[in-house]
GROMACS .gro file of C-alpha atoms in nm:
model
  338
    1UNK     CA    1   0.000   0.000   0.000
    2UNK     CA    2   0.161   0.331  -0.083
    3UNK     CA    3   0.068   0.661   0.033
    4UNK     CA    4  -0.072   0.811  -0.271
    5UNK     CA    5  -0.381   0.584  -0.202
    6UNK     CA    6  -0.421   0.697   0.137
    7UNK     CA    7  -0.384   1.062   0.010
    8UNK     CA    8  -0.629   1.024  -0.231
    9UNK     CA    9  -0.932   0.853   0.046
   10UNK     CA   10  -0.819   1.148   0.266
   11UNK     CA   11  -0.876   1.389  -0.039
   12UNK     CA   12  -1.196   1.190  -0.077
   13UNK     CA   13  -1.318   1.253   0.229
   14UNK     CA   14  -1.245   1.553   0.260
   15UNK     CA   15  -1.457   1.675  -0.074
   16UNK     CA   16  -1.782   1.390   0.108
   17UNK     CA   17  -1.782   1.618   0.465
   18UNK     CA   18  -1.731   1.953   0.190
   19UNK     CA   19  -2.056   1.814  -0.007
   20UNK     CA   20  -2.284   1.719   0.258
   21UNK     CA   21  -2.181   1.995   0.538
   22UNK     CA   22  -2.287   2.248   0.240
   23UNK     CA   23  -2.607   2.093   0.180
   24UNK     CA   24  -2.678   2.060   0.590
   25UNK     CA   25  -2.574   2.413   0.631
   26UNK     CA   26  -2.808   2.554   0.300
   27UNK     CA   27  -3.127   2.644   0.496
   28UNK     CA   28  -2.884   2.953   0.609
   29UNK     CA   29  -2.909   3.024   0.297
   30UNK     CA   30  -3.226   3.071   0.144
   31UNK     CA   31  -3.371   3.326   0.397
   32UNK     CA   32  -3.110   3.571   0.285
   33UNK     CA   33  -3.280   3.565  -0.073
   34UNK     CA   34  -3.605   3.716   0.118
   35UNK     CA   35  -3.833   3.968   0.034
   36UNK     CA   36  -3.812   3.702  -0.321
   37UNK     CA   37  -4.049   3.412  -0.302
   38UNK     CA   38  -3.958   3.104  -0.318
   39UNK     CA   39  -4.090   3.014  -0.669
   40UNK     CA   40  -3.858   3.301  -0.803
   41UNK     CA   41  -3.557   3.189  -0.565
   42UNK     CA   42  -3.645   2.837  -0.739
   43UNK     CA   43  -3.588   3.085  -1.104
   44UNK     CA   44  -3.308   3.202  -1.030
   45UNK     CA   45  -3.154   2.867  -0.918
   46UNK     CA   46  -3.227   2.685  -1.288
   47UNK     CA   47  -3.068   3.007  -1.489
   48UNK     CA   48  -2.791   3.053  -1.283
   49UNK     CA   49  -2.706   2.708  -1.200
   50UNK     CA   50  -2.691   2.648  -1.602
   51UNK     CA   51  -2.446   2.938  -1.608
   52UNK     CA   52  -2.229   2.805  -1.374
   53UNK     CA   53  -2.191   2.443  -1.480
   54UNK     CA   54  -2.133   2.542  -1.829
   55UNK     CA   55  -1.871   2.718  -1.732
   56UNK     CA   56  -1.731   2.429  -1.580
   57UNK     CA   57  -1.789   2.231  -1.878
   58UNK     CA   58  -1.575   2.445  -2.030
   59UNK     CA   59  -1.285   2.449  -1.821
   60UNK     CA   60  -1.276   2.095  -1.785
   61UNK     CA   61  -1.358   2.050  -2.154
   62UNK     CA   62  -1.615   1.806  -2.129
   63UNK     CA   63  -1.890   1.802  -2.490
   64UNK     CA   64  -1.935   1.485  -2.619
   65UNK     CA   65  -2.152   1.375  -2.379
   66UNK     CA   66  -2.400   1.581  -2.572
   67UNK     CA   67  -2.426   1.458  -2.889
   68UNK     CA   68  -2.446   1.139  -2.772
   69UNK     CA   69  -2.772   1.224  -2.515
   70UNK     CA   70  -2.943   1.442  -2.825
   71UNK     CA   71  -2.892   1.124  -3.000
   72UNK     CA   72  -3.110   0.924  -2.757
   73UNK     CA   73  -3.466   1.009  -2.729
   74UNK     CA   74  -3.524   0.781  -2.453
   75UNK     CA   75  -3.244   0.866  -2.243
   76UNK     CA   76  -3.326   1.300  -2.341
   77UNK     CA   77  -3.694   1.171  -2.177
   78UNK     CA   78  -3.537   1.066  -1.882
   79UNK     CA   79  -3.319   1.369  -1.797
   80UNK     CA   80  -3.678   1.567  -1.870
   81UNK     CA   81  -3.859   1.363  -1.591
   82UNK     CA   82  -3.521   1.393  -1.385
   83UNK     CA   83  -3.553   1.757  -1.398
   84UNK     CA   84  -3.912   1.788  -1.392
   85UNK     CA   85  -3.895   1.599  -1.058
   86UNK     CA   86  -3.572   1.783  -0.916
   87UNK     CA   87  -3.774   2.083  -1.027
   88UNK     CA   88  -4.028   1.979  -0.719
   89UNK     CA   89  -3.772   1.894  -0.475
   90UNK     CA   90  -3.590   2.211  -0.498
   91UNK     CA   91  -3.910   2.427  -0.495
   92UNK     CA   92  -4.070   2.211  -0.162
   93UNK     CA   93  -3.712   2.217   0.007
   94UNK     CA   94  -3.684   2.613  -0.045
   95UNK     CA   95  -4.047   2.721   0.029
   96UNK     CA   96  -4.022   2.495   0.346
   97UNK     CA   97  -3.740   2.642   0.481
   98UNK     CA   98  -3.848   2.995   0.467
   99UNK     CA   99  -4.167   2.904   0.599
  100UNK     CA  100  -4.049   2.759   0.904
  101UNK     CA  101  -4.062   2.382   0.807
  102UNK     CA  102  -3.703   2.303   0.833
  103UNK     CA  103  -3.693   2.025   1.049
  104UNK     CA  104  -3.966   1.866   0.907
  105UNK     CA  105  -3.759   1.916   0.569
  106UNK     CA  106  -3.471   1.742   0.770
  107UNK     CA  107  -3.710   1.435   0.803
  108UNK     CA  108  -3.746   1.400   0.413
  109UNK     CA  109  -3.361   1.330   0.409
  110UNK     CA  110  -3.352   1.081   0.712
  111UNK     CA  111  -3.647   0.882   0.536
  112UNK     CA  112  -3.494   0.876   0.193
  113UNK     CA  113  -3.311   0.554   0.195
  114UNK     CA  114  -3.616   0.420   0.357
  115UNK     CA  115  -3.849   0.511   0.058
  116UNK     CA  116  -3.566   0.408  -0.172
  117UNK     CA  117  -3.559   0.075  -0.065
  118UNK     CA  118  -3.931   0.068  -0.062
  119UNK     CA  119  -3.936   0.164  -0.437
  120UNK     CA  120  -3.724  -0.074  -0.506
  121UNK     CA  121  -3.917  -0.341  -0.384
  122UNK     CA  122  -4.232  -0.207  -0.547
  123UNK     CA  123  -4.090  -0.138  -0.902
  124UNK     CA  124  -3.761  -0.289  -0.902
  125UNK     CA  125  -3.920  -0.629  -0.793
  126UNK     CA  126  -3.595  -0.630  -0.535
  127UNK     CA  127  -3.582  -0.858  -0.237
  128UNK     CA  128  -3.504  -0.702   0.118
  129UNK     CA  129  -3.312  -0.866   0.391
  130UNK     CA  130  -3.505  -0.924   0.719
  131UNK     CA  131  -3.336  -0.608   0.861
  132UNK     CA  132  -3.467  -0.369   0.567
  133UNK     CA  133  -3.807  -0.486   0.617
  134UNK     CA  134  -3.826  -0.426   0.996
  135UNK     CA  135  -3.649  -0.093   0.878
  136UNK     CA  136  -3.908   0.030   0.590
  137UNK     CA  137  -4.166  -0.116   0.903
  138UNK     CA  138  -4.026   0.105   1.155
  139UNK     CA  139  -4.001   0.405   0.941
  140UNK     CA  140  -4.340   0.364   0.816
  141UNK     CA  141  -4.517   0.336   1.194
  142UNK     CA  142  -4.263   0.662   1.267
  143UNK     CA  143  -4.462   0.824   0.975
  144UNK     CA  144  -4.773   0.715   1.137
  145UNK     CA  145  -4.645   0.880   1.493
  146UNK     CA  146  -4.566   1.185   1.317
  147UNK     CA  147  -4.903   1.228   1.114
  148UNK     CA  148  -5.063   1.227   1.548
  149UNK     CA  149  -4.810   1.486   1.639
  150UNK     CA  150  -4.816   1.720   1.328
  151UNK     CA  151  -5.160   1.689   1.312
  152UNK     CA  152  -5.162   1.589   0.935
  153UNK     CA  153  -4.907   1.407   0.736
  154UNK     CA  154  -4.569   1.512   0.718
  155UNK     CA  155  -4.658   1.605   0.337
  156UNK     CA  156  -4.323   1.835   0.318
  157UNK     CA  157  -4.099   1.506   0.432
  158UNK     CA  158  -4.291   1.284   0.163
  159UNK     CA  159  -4.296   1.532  -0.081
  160UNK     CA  160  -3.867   1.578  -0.065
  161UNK     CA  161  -3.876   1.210   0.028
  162UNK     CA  162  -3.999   1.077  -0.252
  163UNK     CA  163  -3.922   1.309  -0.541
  164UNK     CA  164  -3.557   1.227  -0.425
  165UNK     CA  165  -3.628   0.916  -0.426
  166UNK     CA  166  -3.779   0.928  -0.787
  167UNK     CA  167  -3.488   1.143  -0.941
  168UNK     CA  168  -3.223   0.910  -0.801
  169UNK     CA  169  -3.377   0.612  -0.989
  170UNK     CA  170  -3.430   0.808  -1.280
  171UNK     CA  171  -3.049   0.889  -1.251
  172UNK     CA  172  -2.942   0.569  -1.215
  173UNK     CA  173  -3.113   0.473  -1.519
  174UNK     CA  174  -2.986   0.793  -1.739
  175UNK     CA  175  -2.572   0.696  -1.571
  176UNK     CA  176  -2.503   1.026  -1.673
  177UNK     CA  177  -2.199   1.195  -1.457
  178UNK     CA  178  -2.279   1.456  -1.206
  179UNK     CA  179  -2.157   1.731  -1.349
  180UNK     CA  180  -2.320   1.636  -1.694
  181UNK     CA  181  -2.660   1.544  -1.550
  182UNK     CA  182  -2.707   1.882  -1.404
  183UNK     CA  183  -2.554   2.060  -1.672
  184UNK     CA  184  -2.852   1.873  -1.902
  185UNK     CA  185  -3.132   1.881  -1.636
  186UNK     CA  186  -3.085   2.301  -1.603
  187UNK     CA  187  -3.054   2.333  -2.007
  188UNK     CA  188  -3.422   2.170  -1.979
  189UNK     CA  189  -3.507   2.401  -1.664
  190UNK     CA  190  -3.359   2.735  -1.834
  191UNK     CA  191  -3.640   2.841  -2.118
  192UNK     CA  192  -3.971   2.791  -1.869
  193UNK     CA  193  -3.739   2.934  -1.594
  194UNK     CA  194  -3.598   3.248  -1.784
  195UNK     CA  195  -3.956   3.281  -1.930
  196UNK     CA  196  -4.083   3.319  -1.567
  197UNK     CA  197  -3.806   3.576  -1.473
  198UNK     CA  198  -3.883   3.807  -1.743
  199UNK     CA  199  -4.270   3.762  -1.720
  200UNK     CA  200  -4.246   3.818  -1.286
  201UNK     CA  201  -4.046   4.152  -1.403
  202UNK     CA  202  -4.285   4.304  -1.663
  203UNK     CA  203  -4.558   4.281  -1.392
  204UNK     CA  204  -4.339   4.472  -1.132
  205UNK     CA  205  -4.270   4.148  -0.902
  206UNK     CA  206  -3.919   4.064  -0.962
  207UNK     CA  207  -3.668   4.144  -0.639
  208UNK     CA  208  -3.379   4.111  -0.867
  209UNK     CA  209  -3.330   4.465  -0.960
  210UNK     CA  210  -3.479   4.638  -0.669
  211UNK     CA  211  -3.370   4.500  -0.372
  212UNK     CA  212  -3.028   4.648  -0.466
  213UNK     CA  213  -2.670   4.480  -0.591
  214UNK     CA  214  -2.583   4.264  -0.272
  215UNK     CA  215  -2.965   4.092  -0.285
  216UNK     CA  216  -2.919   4.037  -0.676
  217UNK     CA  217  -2.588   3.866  -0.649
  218UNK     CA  218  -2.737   3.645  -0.368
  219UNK     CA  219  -2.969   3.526  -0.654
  220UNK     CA  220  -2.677   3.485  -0.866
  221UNK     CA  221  -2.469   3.301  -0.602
  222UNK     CA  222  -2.817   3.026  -0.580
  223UNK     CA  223  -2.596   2.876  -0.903
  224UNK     CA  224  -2.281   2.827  -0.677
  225UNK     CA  225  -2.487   2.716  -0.408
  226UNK     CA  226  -2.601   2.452  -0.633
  227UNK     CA  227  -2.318   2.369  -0.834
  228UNK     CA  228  -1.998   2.372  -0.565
  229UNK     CA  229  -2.174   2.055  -0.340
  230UNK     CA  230  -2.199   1.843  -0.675
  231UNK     CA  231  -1.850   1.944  -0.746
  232UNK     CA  232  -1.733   1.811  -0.428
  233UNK     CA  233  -1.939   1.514  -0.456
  234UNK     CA  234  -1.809   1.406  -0.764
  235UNK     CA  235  -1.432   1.421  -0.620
  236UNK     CA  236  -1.544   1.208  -0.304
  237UNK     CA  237  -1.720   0.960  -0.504
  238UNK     CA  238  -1.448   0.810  -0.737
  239UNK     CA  239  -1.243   0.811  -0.369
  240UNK     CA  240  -1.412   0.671  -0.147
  241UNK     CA  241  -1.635   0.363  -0.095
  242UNK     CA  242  -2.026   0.425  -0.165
  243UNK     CA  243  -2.085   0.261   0.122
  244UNK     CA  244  -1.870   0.567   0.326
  245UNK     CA  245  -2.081   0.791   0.109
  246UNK     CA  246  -2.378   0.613   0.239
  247UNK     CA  247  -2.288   0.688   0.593
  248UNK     CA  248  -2.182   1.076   0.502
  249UNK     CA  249  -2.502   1.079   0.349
  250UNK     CA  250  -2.637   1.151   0.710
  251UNK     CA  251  -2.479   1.428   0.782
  252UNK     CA  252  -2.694   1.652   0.582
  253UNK     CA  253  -2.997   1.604   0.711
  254UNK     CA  254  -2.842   1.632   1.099
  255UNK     CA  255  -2.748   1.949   1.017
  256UNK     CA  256  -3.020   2.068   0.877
  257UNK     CA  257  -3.237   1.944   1.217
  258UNK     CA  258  -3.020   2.038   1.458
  259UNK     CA  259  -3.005   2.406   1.272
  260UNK     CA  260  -3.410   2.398   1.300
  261UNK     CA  261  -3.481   2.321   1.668
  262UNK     CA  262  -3.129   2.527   1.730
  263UNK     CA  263  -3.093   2.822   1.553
  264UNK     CA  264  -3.455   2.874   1.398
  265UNK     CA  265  -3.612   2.748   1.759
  266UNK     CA  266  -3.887   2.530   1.593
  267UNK     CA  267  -4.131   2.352   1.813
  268UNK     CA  268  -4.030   1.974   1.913
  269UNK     CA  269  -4.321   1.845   2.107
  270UNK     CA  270  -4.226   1.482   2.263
  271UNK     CA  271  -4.455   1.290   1.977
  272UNK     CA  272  -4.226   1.434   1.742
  273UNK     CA  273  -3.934   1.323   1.890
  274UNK     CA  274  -4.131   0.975   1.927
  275UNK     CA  275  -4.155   1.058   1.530
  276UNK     CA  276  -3.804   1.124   1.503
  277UNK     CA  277  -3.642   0.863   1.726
  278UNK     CA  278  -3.852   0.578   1.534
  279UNK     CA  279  -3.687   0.748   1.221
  280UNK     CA  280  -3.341   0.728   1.389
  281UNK     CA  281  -3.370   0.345   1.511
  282UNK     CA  282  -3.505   0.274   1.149
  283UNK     CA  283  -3.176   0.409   0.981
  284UNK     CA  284  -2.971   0.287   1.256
  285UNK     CA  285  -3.093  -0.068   1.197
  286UNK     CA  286  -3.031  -0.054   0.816
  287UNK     CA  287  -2.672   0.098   0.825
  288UNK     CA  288  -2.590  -0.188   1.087
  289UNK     CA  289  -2.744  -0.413   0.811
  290UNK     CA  290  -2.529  -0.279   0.521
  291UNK     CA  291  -2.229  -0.255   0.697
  292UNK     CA  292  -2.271  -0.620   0.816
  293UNK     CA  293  -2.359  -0.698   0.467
  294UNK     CA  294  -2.045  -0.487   0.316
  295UNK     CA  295  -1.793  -0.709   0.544
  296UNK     CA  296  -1.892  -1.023   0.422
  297UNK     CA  297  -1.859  -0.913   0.078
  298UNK     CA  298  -1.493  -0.770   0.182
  299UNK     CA  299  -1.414  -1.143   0.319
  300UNK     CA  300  -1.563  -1.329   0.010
  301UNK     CA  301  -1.404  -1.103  -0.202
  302UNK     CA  302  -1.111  -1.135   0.004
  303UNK     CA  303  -1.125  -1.529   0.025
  304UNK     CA  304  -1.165  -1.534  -0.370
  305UNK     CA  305  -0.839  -1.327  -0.414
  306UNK     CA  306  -0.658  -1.538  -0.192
  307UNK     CA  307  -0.747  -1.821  -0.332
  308UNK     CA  308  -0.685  -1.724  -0.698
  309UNK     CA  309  -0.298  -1.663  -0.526
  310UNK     CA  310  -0.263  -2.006  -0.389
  311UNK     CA  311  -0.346  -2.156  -0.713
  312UNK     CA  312  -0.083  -2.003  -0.891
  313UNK     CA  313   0.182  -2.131  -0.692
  314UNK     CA  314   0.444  -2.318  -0.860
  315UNK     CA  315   0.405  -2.712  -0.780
  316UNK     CA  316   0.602  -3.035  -0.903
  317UNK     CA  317   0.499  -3.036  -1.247
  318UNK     CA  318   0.484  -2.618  -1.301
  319UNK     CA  319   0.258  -2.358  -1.246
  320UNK     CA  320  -0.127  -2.404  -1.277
  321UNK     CA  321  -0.300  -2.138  -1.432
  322UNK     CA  322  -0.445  -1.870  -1.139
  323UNK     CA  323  -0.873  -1.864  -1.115
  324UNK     CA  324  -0.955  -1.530  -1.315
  325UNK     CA  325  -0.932  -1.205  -1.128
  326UNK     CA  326  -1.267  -1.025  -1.042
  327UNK     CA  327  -1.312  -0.803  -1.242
  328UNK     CA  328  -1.406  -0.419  -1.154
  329UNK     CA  329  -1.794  -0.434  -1.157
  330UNK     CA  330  -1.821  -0.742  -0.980
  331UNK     CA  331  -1.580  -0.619  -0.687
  332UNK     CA  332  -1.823  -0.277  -0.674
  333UNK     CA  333  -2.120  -0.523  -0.717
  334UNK     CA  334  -1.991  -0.657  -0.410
  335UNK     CA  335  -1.969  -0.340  -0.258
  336UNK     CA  336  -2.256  -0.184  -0.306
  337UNK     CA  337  -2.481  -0.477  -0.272
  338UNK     CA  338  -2.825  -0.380  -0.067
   0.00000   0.00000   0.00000
């Protein structure tokens, strides 16, 4: 093992707590962009997020990916529903957090991987462990606890729960690069977007030019905002396991609760921490579960490699040929098996 390996996980990790600790620490952001609502905030994010990633296409150099994606109807459909449903995320997350909903927008995050796996099962005809099904079971009787406490259901949580949910197996199916996907979803987003800008300012309603220059380049800066986490996250990801993603994963969303009930003082009564602390024991129970899950791949894996040594050894009569090496995608099959 030399150290430029260890450098480069350390690197790796680095960019994973850079990527989530800006998402955790974005509901500081969006209340800044106030007296704009949030469906212009949402505006100004699309246009100047496409800015911004273009001009890192740029730099880096990256086009081809284009021609090839115009060339595919079916994929350019897929990046349309990807940013059609990305479009709802983004507008729920900012709306909630400048109305005062940011801890229940923290609970959309923390049941993610819970409605994942539950889409997986129901389109993806996937079979759960044991320990996922008493997980998606859990979560789903926290969602019952919470719909007692709020009152109603947690319809903000869902909503970023599941439109997550949908554009990450949208993604998966597109396997475009992060940088790239955006870059494609915004070029959809820009027209209707731009369109909206220019019709909000005929009519008087547009912040952007009379708030003065600081509040119009915080709209501007909603393209950074957008752009520099993805950046990071595509640095940690070809680093660093996906299952040590999986676990950074969390830190988002603990962020963003502890910033509600800390800094914006929103109301905990004790049935939503009941709520909550089902949530908790839920994910708890299914990262135990897939870290169990990723050592025994490790020692299989391990076993096979071994293995594939001791039959090369030299014997009496020569060598005998070694068992073939695994290849890439079954050793990250291995890895990232649910």
């Amino acid at each position: 093992m030399t150290g430029k390996p260890a450098a480069e996980r350390r690197i790796g990790l680095l960019n994973g707590f850079a990527a989530y600790g800006m998402w955790g620490l974005v509901p500081l952001f969006w209340p800044l962009l106030k007296p704009a609502g949030a469906v212009e905030i949402l505006a100004h994010r699309m246009v100047w997020s496409l800015v911004f990633v273009a001009a890192a296409l740029v730099v880096i150099r990256r086009w081809a990916w284009i021609g090839e994606l115009v060339r595919q109807p079916r994929k350019l459909a897929l990046v349309t529903v990807a940013a059609a449903v990305i479009t709802v995320n983004w507008g729920v997350y900012i709306w909630s957090v400048n109305s005062g909903h940011v801890v229940e927008a923290s609970l959309g995050y923390f049941i993610n991987p819970l409605v994942t796996i539950a889409m997986g099962v129901l389109l993806l005809k996937e079979r759960l462990r044991p320990a996922q099904w008493a997980a998606v079971g859990i979560g789903a009787l926290a969602v019952v606890v919470l719909t007692v406490g709020y009152g109603r259901p947690p319809w903000i949580s869902l909503c970023l729960a599941f439109s997550f949910a949908t554009y990450g197996l949208v993604k998966k199916k597109v396997n475009l690069g992060g940088i790239e996907s955006l870059a494609a979803e915004t070029a959809i987003q820009f027209l209707p977007a731009l369109g909206y800008l220019v019709w909000l300012g005929t009519r008087g309603g547009s912040t952007f030019g009379g708030e003065g220059t600081g509040h119009a380049l915080l709209l501007v800066a909603t393209g950074i905002v957008t752009a520099l986490p993805l950046v990071c996250f595509g640095a940690a990801a070809i680093r660093v396991p996906l299952s040590t993603l999986g676990l950074l994963q969390y830190l988002a969303p603990v962020f963003q609760f502890l910033l509600g009930i800390l800094y914006f003082k929103e109301a905990m009564p004790p049935e939503r921490w009941a709520g909550f602390a089902l949530v908790w024991l839920a994910l708890t129970l299914l990262t135990w579960d897939a870290l169990r899950t990723a050592r025994r791949a490790a020692r299989a894996l391990s076993g096979r490699t071994a293995g594939a040594r001791d039959t090369a050894a030299p014997g009496a009569g020569g060598s005998v040929p070694a068992a073939a090496p695994v290849s890439e995608a079954e050793a990250k099959a291995l890895e990232t098996r649910p």
